[in-house]
Amino acid sequence: MIKLNVNSTVLEIDADPETPLLWVLRDHLGMTGTKFGCGKAMCGACTVHLDGVPVRSCLVPLNAVEGKAVTTIEGLSADRSHVLQKAWIELDVPQCGYCQSGQLMSAAALLNANPDPSDADIDAAMAGNICRCGTYSRIRAAVHRAAELLKASGAHA
Amino acid sequence: MHSPSPAAINRRDFLASVGVGGAGLVLALSLPARGGAAGVRKAAGELNAWLRIGADNSITVLVDRSEMGQGVYTALPMLLAEELEVGIAAIRIISAPVGDAYVNQGNGGQITGTSNSVADAWLKLRTAGAQARLMLTSAAAQVWGIVPDQCHAENGSIQSAHGKSLSYGELAAAAAKLPVPQNVKLKERADFKLIGQSLPRLDTPSKVDGSAEFGIDVKLPGMLHAALAQCATLGGSAQSFDASTAQAMPGVRKVLSCASGIMVIADHYWQAIKARDELKISWDHGANAKLDNAGIRAALHKSLLAGKSLSARKDGDPVQALKGAHKNVSAVYELPMLAHAPMEPMNCTADVRGDRCDLYVGTQAQQLAQSAAAAALGLAPEKVRVFTTLIGGAFGRRLDTDFIPAAALASQAVGRPVKLLWTREDDMMHDFYRPPALIGLSGAFDAQMKLTAWDFHTTSPSITARFDPTSKDPFDSVLEAAANYFYVVPNVAVRYTRQEVGVDFGYLRSVSNAINCFAVECFMDELAAAADVKPYDFRHGLLASKPRHRRVLEEAGRRAGLGEAAPGHFKGLALMEAYGTVLAEVAEISIDAGAVKVHKITCVVDCGQMVNPKIIESQVEGGIVFGLSSTLWGDITISKGQVQQTNFNTYRVLRANEMPIIEVHLLSSDEPPGGIGEPSVALVAPAVCNAICAATGRRLRALPIGTQQLTRT
């Protein structure tokens, strides 16, 4: 049994300690918001936060996660109230939507570190997340919009 | 050939092709007739095949096209809601089952493709909405004992002239029993409340919190997971295998041989993958064991020179016009194979119980999915139910059903639901790729340097013939765009020579348009140069009788500032008509250390009447990103019968930090709705390559641009 802290809930997982976090989340915990895209940390669809840092969960083994806090798309907010989710909805960012969990988690880590990012900051932070539908312009606009919402609320992402 | 599992498809049964003149993807299905929604009895409050209204006033729309990002789960309900007199925010969407009512008339089957979902639904769903509204009105009138003319529909309820009101939910059960009114009158355009509005997409909220359910996310009680080992050589198969190690690994339930390879079924997917790696398989590499790109190119070159061709279009006497010309210009263009590479790898969940099978699958072709599973299991098609999930990208890949039979067989073998999931490598190495093409073009000028002849000759494997080997017109999907050449030239020839290369190819977003438009629009620039006329003026001069095209061209010239550019920047133009849409793109580029940098792409679109402009704009933007990826890097190469690209490191696609500015201008138009999911893809390559030629004098006649050195010649 390995103890796991996912979205502030402590869980015990009975799985091969080498199992990538992605498959623990999806198959063992039924949390399918985190997506499988490439299995080689090249597309970003499986991005989650580990102690607040964005990681590609397809290459993080379960035994490397013990004692750390995992945040997934399901934990970004309980009710789509995160500024990024609001901005994503306002701008209708997703098309097929498959990569968007990963996009949002990368963007959330960016806003945590840098609440008012420039275009270049956004491009650098988001370059690891592929979108085949080509929503990049709207993603960039939505990150800026979320930064505005954040500023207006006076809160921290 | 590429994994034709015995399960796959009794082609004769359901596929016949239709030639040029139809749409790019025209698959006529002849499946056994079965009325309504797969023979399901009409439920209370089911007003027609697309609409259910609950006693609780809930409104459910059954959408019969697959949602793969293009917005049909919003645009199609908008059409119905417009006439039903309801807003769309509270509408619940479910995917339609297999059913005759759901056939796409433009495609001859229940198929999402050819960018025609809105065109097909334009009258159909508005009529369905209007019929339902009239039935609800009649039901209310009966309750009140008045004539329907004294009632009107408003925002989900019927109102009487005397101030009485009944909600749709209160009327639905009675209304559903009334006869369906015929010859209903639809609203005039000026009266539209929803159509033409950029309403929020109905699927967006579920796509920002991880709750949207794609095929890969399906969970069923007792479900197991399967991984499939396929021969890396296209068309190869397993000769024998030793599963003793794999079989003994944790969680492994069964190892199973099927037509497409060897499957491992386990409690969890990671267990299945780990065990798959331990299979010892002896492969028969088959007929493609020595196939490589050089061989494919050589076959196409030989075929192009052989000169024998089928005629797809002939205006005037192009042979004579080319012979007697004052000046001739010729060139050969070459297009690579491409992968679809949608973000969600192929997957299918099957639940086989006795003589019934339920499929949960992201498919663009529900009837084909049904038939593929039925054939694999030896069941009648109507024993297979298809539940279409949200699709994490398709781009034509999910018109094929090669990943479905294995899932069905796996479930049958273990007596439990099974989800079969391909890895990215499986997906990249076992695609139905965009066919390669070689295109020879010739143009002829008279003494006044007026263009008098145009000859387009392409050689390529056929996509259509894979589905219907007996097709007499096996060329629709590789030269339809060329056959639709719209510049006014007196002598035009569009010809095809079919050259198979041993690999099965598929429909890729923008299909023939992306293949043809690169050659056509680049060669138009070559002809302009030969005539010493600016590319814009050259095209404009050939469009005197084509006001719609001329308007798009003029708007593009104006919006993109053609004829002016910042120092070191150059612009290139391309114009196209496809899917009933006319559009132009202008690329602005610079050359830095021999490599192209694309700064901006301006796109002007006349796609006819628009349902939801915001979705249209995002489709055009996305298509440009898709087209730019393949223009710059898209290249599937084969060595010893194996695809060399395996993942996103070797099949490069555009990333956020590589984006140009994209500007989309949608023109107001009275034309019927045209397609928008695909066309913008096709113009990127010619626009960028025309700009490169303006910058360097170098004419690129092969894609991708890749690492070709772009120095001034």
Coordinates of C-alpha atoms in Angstrom, one line a residue, chain B residues 159-371:
Chain B
Q159 CA -49.3 31.0 -24.9
S160 CA -52.9 31.6 -25.8
A161 CA -54.3 34.8 -27.1
H162 CA -56.2 35.0 -23.8
G163 CA -53.2 34.9 -21.6
K164 CA -53.1 31.2 -20.8
S165 CA -49.9 29.4 -20.8
L166 CA -48.7 25.7 -20.8
S167 CA -45.1 24.7 -20.6
Y168 CA -43.5 22.4 -23.2
G169 CA -43.1 19.8 -20.4
E170 CA -46.8 19.8 -19.7
L171 CA -47.6 19.3 -23.4
A172 CA -44.9 17.0 -24.6
A173 CA -46.5 13.6 -24.0
A174 CA -49.7 14.7 -25.7
A175 CA -47.8 16.4 -28.5
A176 CA -45.7 13.4 -29.3
K177 CA -48.9 11.4 -30.2
L178 CA -50.0 14.0 -32.8
P179 CA -49.3 13.6 -36.5
V180 CA -46.2 15.2 -37.7
P181 CA -47.1 18.3 -39.7
Q182 CA -45.8 18.5 -43.3
N183 CA -44.6 21.4 -45.4
V184 CA -43.8 23.6 -42.4
K185 CA -42.8 27.1 -43.0
L186 CA -39.4 28.0 -41.6
K187 CA -38.4 31.4 -40.3
E188 CA -36.9 34.1 -42.5
R189 CA -33.3 35.0 -41.9
A190 CA -34.3 38.4 -40.5
D191 CA -36.3 36.6 -37.8
F192 CA -33.5 34.4 -36.5
K193 CA -32.9 34.8 -32.7
L194 CA -30.1 32.2 -32.3
I195 CA -28.7 31.5 -35.7
G196 CA -25.9 33.9 -36.4
Q197 CA -25.2 34.5 -32.7
S198 CA -21.8 33.6 -31.1
L199 CA -23.5 31.7 -28.3
P200 CA -21.3 29.9 -25.7
R201 CA -20.5 26.3 -26.6
L202 CA -22.5 23.8 -24.7
D203 CA -19.5 21.5 -24.2
T204 CA -17.1 24.1 -22.8
P205 CA -17.9 23.8 -19.0
S206 CA -17.2 20.0 -19.0
K207 CA -14.0 20.6 -20.8
V208 CA -12.5 22.9 -18.2
D209 CA -13.0 20.6 -15.1
G210 CA -12.0 17.2 -16.4
S211 CA -15.6 15.9 -16.4
A212 CA -16.0 15.6 -20.2
E213 CA -16.1 11.9 -21.1
F214 CA -14.0 10.9 -24.1
G215 CA -13.8 7.3 -25.3
I216 CA -10.7 6.8 -23.2
D217 CA -12.6 7.8 -20.1
V218 CA -15.4 5.3 -20.3
K219 CA -15.8 3.3 -17.0
L220 CA -18.1 0.3 -16.8
P221 CA -18.5 -2.0 -13.8
G222 CA -16.1 -4.9 -14.0
M223 CA -14.2 -3.4 -17.0
L224 CA -10.8 -4.8 -17.9
H225 CA -8.1 -3.1 -20.0
A226 CA -6.4 -4.3 -23.1
A227 CA -3.2 -3.4 -24.9
L228 CA -2.4 -4.6 -28.4
A229 CA 0.9 -5.6 -30.0
Q230 CA 0.8 -4.9 -33.7
C231 CA 3.5 -5.8 -36.3
A232 CA 5.6 -2.7 -36.8
T233 CA 5.7 -3.5 -40.5
L234 CA 2.6 -2.2 -42.2
G235 CA 0.4 -5.1 -43.2
G236 CA 2.5 -7.6 -41.2
S237 CA 1.0 -10.2 -38.9
A238 CA 1.9 -12.4 -36.0
Q239 CA 3.1 -15.8 -37.1
S240 CA 3.4 -17.3 -33.6
F241 CA 3.9 -16.1 -30.1
D242 CA 4.9 -17.1 -26.6
A243 CA 2.9 -15.5 -23.9
S244 CA 4.2 -17.6 -21.0
T245 CA 6.0 -14.7 -19.3
A246 CA 3.2 -12.2 -20.0
Q247 CA 0.5 -14.5 -18.9
A248 CA 2.1 -14.9 -15.4
M249 CA 2.4 -11.1 -14.8
P250 CA 0.3 -9.4 -12.2
G251 CA -3.2 -8.6 -13.2
V252 CA -3.1 -10.3 -16.6
R253 CA -6.3 -12.1 -17.4
K254 CA -5.8 -13.3 -20.9
V255 CA -3.6 -13.1 -23.9
L256 CA -5.5 -13.3 -27.2
S257 CA -4.6 -13.4 -30.8
C258 CA -6.7 -11.4 -33.3
A259 CA -6.3 -10.2 -36.8
S260 CA -4.6 -7.0 -35.9
G261 CA -2.1 -8.5 -33.4
I262 CA -1.8 -10.0 -30.0
M263 CA -3.8 -8.5 -27.2
V264 CA -3.1 -8.6 -23.5
I265 CA -6.2 -8.1 -21.2
A266 CA -5.5 -7.1 -17.6
D267 CA -7.1 -5.5 -14.6
H268 CA -5.3 -2.2 -15.2
Y269 CA -3.9 -0.7 -18.4
W270 CA -0.4 -0.4 -17.1
Q271 CA -0.4 -4.1 -16.3
A272 CA -1.5 -4.8 -19.8
I273 CA 1.2 -2.6 -21.3
K274 CA 4.0 -4.1 -19.1
A275 CA 2.9 -7.6 -20.1
R276 CA 2.6 -6.7 -23.7
D277 CA 6.3 -5.8 -23.6
E278 CA 7.1 -9.3 -22.4
L279 CA 5.3 -11.1 -25.3
K280 CA 7.7 -13.0 -27.6
I281 CA 6.2 -12.6 -31.0
S282 CA 7.5 -14.0 -34.3
W283 CA 6.2 -11.6 -37.0
D284 CA 5.5 -12.3 -40.7
H285 CA 6.4 -9.0 -42.2
G286 CA 4.4 -9.6 -45.3
A287 CA 4.6 -7.9 -48.6
N288 CA 5.9 -4.6 -47.3
A289 CA 9.1 -5.9 -45.7
K290 CA 11.2 -3.9 -48.2
L291 CA 9.0 -0.9 -48.7
D292 CA 10.6 2.5 -48.3
N293 CA 10.1 6.1 -49.3
A294 CA 12.5 5.9 -52.2
G295 CA 10.5 3.0 -53.6
I296 CA 7.2 4.9 -53.2
R297 CA 8.6 8.0 -54.9
A298 CA 10.0 6.0 -57.7
A299 CA 6.6 4.3 -58.3
L300 CA 4.9 7.6 -58.4
H301 CA 7.4 9.2 -60.7
K302 CA 7.2 6.3 -63.1
S303 CA 3.4 6.5 -63.0
L304 CA 3.4 10.3 -63.7
L305 CA 5.7 9.9 -66.7
A306 CA 3.8 6.9 -68.1
G307 CA 1.1 9.4 -69.2
K308 CA -1.9 7.1 -69.0
S309 CA -4.6 8.9 -67.0
L310 CA -8.3 9.0 -66.2
S311 CA -10.0 12.3 -67.0
A312 CA -11.8 14.0 -64.1
R313 CA -12.5 17.2 -66.1
K314 CA -11.9 18.4 -69.6
D315 CA -12.9 21.8 -70.8
G316 CA -12.1 22.8 -74.4
D317 CA -9.1 21.1 -76.0
P318 CA -6.3 21.3 -73.5
V319 CA -3.9 19.1 -75.5
Q320 CA -4.1 21.3 -78.6
A321 CA -4.0 24.5 -76.5
L322 CA -0.8 23.3 -74.8
K323 CA 0.7 22.3 -78.1
G324 CA 0.0 25.5 -80.0
A325 CA 0.9 27.8 -77.1
H326 CA 3.1 30.9 -77.4
K327 CA 4.7 30.0 -74.0
N328 CA 4.4 26.9 -71.8
V329 CA 5.2 26.6 -68.2
S330 CA 5.5 23.2 -66.4
A331 CA 6.3 22.0 -62.9
V332 CA 6.1 18.9 -60.7
Y333 CA 4.9 19.1 -57.1
E334 CA 5.3 16.5 -54.5
L335 CA 3.4 15.9 -51.3
P336 CA 4.4 13.6 -48.4
M337 CA 2.4 11.1 -46.4
L338 CA 0.9 12.6 -43.2
A339 CA -0.4 11.2 -39.9
H340 CA -3.6 12.4 -38.2
A341 CA -2.1 12.4 -34.7
P342 CA -5.1 13.3 -32.7
M343 CA -4.4 13.9 -29.1
E344 CA -6.6 11.0 -27.9
P345 CA -5.1 7.8 -29.2
M346 CA -7.4 5.2 -30.8
N347 CA -9.5 3.3 -28.3
C348 CA -12.8 1.5 -28.0
T349 CA -14.7 0.0 -25.1
A350 CA -16.8 -3.1 -25.8
D351 CA -19.3 -4.9 -23.7
V352 CA -20.4 -8.2 -25.2
R353 CA -23.1 -10.2 -23.5
G354 CA -24.5 -13.2 -25.3
D355 CA -25.6 -12.1 -28.7
R356 CA -25.4 -8.4 -28.0
C357 CA -22.6 -5.9 -28.0
D358 CA -22.5 -2.3 -26.7
L359 CA -19.7 -0.1 -28.1
Y360 CA -18.5 3.0 -26.4
V361 CA -16.4 4.7 -29.0
G362 CA -15.3 8.0 -30.5
T363 CA -16.2 7.3 -34.1
Q364 CA -17.0 9.5 -37.1
A365 CA -19.0 6.7 -38.7
Q366 CA -21.5 5.0 -36.4
Q367 CA -22.7 2.5 -39.0
L368 CA -19.2 1.4 -39.9
A369 CA -18.4 1.0 -36.2
Q370 CA -21.5 -1.1 -35.7
S371 CA -20.7 -3.3 -38.8

